[in-house]
Coordinates of C-alpha atoms in Angstrom, one line a residue:
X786 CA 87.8 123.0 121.3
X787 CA 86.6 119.6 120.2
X788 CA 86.5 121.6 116.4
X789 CA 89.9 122.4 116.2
X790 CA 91.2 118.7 117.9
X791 CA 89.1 117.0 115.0
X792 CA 90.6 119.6 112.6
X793 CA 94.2 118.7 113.7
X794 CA 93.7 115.0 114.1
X795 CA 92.7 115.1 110.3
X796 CA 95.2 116.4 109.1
X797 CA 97.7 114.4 111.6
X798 CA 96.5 111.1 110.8
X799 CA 97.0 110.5 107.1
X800 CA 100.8 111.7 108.4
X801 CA 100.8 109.1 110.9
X802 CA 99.2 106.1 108.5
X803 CA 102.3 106.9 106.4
X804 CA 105.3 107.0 108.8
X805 CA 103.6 103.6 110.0
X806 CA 103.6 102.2 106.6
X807 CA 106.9 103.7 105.8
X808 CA 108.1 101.9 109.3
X809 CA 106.6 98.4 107.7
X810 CA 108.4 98.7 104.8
X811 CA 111.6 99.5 106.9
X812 CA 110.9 96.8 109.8
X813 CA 110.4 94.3 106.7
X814 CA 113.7 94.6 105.2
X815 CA 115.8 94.9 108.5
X816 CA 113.8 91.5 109.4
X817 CA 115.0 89.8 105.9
X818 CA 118.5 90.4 107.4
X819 CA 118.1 89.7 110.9
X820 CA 116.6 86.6 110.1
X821 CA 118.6 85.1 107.7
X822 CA 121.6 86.2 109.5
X823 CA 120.3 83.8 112.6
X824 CA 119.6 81.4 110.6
X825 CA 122.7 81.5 108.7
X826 CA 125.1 81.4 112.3
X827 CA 126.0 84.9 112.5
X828 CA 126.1 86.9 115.5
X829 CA 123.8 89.6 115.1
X830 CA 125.0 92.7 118.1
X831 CA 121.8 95.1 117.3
X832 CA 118.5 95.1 115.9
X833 CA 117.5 98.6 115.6
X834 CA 114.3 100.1 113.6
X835 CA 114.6 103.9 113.6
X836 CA 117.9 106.1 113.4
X837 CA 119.3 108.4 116.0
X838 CA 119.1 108.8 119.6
X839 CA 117.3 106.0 121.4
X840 CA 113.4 105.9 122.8
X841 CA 113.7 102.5 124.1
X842 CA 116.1 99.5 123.8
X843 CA 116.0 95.8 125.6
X844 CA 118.5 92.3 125.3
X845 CA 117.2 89.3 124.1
X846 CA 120.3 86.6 124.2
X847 CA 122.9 88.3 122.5
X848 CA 121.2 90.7 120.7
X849 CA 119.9 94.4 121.4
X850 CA 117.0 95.2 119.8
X851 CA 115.9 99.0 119.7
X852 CA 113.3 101.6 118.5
X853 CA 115.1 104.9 117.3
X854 CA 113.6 108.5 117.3
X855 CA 113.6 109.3 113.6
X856 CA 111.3 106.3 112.2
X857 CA 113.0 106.6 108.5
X858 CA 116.0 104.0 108.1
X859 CA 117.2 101.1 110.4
X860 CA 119.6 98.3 110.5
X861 CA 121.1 95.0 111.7
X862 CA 124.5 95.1 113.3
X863 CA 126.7 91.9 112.9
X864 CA 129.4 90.7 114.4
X865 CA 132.4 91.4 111.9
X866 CA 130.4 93.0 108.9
X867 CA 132.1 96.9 109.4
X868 CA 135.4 95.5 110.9
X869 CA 137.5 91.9 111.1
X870 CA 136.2 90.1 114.2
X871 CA 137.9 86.6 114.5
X872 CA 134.5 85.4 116.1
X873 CA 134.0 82.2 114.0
X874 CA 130.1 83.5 114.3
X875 CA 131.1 86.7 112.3
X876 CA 130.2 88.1 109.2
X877 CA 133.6 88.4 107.7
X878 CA 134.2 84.5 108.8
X879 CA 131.1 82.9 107.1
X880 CA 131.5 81.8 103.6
X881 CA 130.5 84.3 101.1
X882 CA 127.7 82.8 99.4
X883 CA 126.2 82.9 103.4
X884 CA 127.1 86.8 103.4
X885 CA 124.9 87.3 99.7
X886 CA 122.4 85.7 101.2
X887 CA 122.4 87.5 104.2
X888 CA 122.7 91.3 101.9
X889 CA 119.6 90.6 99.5
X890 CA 117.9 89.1 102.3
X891 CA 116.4 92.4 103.0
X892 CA 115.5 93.8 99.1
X893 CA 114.0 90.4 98.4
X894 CA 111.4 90.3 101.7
X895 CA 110.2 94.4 100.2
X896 CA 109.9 92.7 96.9
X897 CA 108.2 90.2 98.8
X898 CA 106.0 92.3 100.4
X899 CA 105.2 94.2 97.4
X900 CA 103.7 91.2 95.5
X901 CA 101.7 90.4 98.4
X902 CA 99.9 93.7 98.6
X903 CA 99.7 93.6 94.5
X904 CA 97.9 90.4 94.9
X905 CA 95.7 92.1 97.7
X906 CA 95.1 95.0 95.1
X907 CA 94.3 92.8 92.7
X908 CA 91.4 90.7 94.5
X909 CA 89.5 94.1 94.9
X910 CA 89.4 94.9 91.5
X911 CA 86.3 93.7 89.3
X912 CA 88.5 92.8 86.8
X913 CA 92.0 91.9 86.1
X914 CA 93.6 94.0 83.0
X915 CA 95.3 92.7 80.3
X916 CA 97.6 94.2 76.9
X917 CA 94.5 93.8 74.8
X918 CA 93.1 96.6 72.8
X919 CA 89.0 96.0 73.7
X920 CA 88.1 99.5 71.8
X921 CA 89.0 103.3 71.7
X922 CA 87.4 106.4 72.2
X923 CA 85.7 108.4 69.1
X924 CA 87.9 110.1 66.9
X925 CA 90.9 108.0 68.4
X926 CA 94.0 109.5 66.5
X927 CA 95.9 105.8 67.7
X928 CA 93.3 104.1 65.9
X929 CA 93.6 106.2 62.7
X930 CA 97.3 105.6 62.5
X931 CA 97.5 102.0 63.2
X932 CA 96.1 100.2 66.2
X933 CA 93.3 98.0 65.8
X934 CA 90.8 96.3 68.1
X935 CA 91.8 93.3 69.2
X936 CA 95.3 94.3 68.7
X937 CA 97.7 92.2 71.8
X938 CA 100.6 95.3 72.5
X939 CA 103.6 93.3 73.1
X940 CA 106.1 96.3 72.8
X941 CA 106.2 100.5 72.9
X942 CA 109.1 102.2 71.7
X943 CA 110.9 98.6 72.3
X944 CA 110.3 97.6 75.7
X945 CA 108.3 95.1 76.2
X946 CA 105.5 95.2 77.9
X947 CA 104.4 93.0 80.5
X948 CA 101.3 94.2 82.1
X949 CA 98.6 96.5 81.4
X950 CA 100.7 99.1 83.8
X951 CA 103.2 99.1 81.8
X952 CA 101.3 100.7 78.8
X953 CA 100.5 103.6 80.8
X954 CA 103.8 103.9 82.3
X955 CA 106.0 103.3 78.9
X956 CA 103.4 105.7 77.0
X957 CA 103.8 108.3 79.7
X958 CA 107.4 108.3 78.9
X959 CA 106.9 109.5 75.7
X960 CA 107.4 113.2 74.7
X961 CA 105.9 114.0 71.6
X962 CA 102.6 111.6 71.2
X963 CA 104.3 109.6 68.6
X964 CA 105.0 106.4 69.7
X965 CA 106.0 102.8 68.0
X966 CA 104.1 99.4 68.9
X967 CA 104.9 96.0 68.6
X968 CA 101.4 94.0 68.4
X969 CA 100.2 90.8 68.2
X970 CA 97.3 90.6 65.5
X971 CA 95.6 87.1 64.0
X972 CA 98.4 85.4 65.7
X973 CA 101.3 87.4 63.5
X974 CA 103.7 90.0 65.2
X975 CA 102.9 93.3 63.2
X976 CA 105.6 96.3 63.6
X977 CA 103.5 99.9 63.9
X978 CA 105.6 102.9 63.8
X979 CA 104.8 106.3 64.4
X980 CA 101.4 105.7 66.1
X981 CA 100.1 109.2 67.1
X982 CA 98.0 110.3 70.0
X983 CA 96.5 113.7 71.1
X984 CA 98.3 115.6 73.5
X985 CA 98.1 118.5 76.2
X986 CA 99.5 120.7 78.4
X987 CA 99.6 120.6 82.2
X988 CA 101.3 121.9 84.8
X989 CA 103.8 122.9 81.8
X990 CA 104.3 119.1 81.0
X991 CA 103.1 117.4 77.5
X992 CA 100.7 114.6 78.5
X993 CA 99.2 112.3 75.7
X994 CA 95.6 111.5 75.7
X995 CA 95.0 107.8 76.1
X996 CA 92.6 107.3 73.3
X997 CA 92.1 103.6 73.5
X998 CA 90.1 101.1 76.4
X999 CA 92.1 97.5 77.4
X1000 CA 90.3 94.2 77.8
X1001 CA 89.4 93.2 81.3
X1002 CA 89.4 89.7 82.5
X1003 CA 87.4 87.9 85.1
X1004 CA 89.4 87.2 88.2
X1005 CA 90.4 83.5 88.6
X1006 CA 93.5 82.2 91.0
X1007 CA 95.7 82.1 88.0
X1008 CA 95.5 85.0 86.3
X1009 CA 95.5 87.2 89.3
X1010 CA 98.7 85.2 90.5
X1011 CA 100.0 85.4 87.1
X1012 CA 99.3 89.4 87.2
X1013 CA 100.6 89.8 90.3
X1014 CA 104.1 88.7 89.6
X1015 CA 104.3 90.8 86.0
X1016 CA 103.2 93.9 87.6
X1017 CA 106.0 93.1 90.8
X1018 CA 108.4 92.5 88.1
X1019 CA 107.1 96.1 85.8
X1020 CA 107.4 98.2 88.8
X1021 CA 110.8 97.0 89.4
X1022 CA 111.6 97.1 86.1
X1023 CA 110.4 101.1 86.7
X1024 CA 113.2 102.1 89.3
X1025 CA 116.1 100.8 85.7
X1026 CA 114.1 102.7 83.5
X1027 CA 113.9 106.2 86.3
X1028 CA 117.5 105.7 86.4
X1029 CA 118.2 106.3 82.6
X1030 CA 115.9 109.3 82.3
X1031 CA 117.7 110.6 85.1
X1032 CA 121.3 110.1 83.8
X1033 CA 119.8 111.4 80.2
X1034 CA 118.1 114.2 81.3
X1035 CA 114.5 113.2 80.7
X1036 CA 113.9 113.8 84.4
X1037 CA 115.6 116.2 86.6
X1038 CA 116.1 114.9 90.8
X1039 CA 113.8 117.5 91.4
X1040 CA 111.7 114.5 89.8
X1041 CA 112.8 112.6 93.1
X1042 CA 111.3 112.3 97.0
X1043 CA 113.4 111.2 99.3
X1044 CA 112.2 109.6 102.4
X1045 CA 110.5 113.0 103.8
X1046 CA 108.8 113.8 100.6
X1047 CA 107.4 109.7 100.5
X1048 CA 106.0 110.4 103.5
X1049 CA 104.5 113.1 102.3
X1050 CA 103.3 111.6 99.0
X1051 CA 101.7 108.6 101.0
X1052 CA 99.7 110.8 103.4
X1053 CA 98.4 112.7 100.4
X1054 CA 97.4 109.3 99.0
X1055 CA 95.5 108.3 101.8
X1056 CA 93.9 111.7 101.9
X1057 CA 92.5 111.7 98.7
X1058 CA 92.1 108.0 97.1
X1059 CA 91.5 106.1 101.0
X1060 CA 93.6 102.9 101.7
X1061 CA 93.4 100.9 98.8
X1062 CA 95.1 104.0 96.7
X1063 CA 97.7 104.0 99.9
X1064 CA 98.1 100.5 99.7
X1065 CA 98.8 100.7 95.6
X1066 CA 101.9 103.2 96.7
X1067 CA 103.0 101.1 99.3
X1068 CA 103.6 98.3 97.2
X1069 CA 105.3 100.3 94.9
X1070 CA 107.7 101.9 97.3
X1071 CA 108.5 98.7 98.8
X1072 CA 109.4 96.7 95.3
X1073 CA 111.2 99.9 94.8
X1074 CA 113.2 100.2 97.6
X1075 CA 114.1 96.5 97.3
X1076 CA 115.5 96.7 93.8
X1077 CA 117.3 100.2 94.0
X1078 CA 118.5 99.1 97.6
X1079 CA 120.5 96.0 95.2
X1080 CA 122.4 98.6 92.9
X1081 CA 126.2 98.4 93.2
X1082 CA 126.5 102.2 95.3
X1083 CA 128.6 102.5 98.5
X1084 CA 126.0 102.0 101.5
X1085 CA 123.3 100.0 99.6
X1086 CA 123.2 96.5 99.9
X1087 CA 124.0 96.2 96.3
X1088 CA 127.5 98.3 97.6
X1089 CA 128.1 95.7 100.1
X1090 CA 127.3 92.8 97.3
X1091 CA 129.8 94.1 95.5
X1092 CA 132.5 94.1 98.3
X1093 CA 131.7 90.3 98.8
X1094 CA 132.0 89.7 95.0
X1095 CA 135.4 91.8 95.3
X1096 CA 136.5 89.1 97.9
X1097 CA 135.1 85.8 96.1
X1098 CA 137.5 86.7 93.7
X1099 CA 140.1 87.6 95.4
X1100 CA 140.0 84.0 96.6
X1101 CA 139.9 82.4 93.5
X1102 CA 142.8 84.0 92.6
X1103 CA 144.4 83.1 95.7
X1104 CA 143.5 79.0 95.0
X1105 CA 144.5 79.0 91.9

């Protein structure tokens, strides 16, 4: 009996570690809201973490804060933000720079949150990487067709790269193992086209064979901060570039998870690489959440951005 509770709580809790961190990342973006919201006058009617029916709810002042059954959204309600209220502590009467503040509020604490746990990532590493070519690996078909040690990569197949992530992410774009640099060598910017690497199946996908070994640095303040904000900013970067291999057909959405399959994808990360590996998810998710959560689509903050842009300038037309 004992056996088969150990066997069940193994494979329960790595679900449970995610739908907690999943919660975080949800709790941290409603709070952006809520809290700017207060600060910024508005009447906030309901705090809620959670969707659905109810487990437990309790007032504080005005407000009604509750914890929902299905742990996999949430949301503030304020006073006049889904209907005109004449309340002069409603949404729809604050000025609108107050309301923009109010909508990002919640995107910028996941960003937030997600260059927090990079820096956290970061301080457990031995060392810090960098866009440096330190070597490559015999018989390297990148070196044979134009990289060089010591080489800086600056750009690959045009984008510019900003941290060592991105060279495995940009790289892994690539379909056919022929890919075009941008380098920094002896100070000069040096063009490199048609650079080739190895490649192989798997899982019926072409993957190219890294071929070459980065610099690492030692970790000081500075260059862990510094590496913290340009791998926040690749990873948001990430969710544009998803985007446009979706639309042209480089990815299909059976590429995507939605907030069942995260779950998933989180527990199975805690499974098999411990916390730190969870942790490096997290902070992905989060950044990414926060960024697509600011694209201009109907029930998105980005959506409601775009209504209170709508009415900025429907007031400047009026004044003028």
């Amino acid at each position: 009996m004992l056996l088969d509770a150990a066997s069940v709580w193994s494979k329960a809790w790595p679900i449970l570690f995610a739908i907690l961190f999943f919660g975080v990342i949800i709790l941290i973006h409603e709070l952006g809201h809520f809290t700017v919201a207060k600060l910024s006058g508005i009447k906030v009617n309901e705090f809620a973490i959670g969707m659905g029916p109810k487990l437990l709810s309790f007032g504080k002042g005005e407000t009604k804060y509750s914890l929902r059954l299905i742990p996999m959204g949430g949301y503030v309600q304020m006073e006049g933000e889904d209907e005109a209220s004449e309340d002069e502590r409603a949404f729809n009467q604050k000025p609108v720079w107050k309301r923009f503040l109010v909508v990002i509020a919640g995107a910028v604490m996941n960003i937030i949150l997600g260059l927090v746990l990079v820096a956290i990532l970061l301080t457990q590493q031995n060392l810090i990487g960098t866009t440096q070519i330190a070597g490559f690996h015999e018989n390297a078909s990148s070196q044979s067709s134009g990289l060089q040690e010591g080489d800086v990569i600056t750009h690959i197949n045009g984008t510019s790269v900003w941290s060592d992530r991105d060279i495995s992410f940009l790289m892994a774009r690539d379909r056919d193992g022929v890919i075009d640099f941008t380098v920094k060598r002896d100070g000069q910017k040096t063009e490199l086209k048609n650079v080739k690497f190895d490649t192989r199946e798997v899982d019926g996908q072409t993957v190219i064979t890294f071929d070459f070994i980065i610099i690492g640095e030692n970790k000081t303040f500075w260059n862990v901060l510094k590496t913290s904000f340009l791998e926040t900013a690749s990873m948001a970067r990430l969710v544009w570039l998803s985007l446009f291999d979706l639309v042209t057909g480089r990815f299909g959405l059976s590429d995507l998870a939605g907030p069942v399959g995260t779950v998933s994808v989180i527990a199975e990360a805690t499974t098999s690489g411990g916390f730190l590996n969870a942790l490096s998810l997290m902070a992905f998710i989060t950044i990414n959440i926060g960024v697509f959560n600011l694209l201009p689509i109907p029930g998105l903050d980005g959506g409601r951005l775009s209504v209170s842009y709508t009415h900025l300038r429907a007031h400047e037309t009026e004044l003028h």
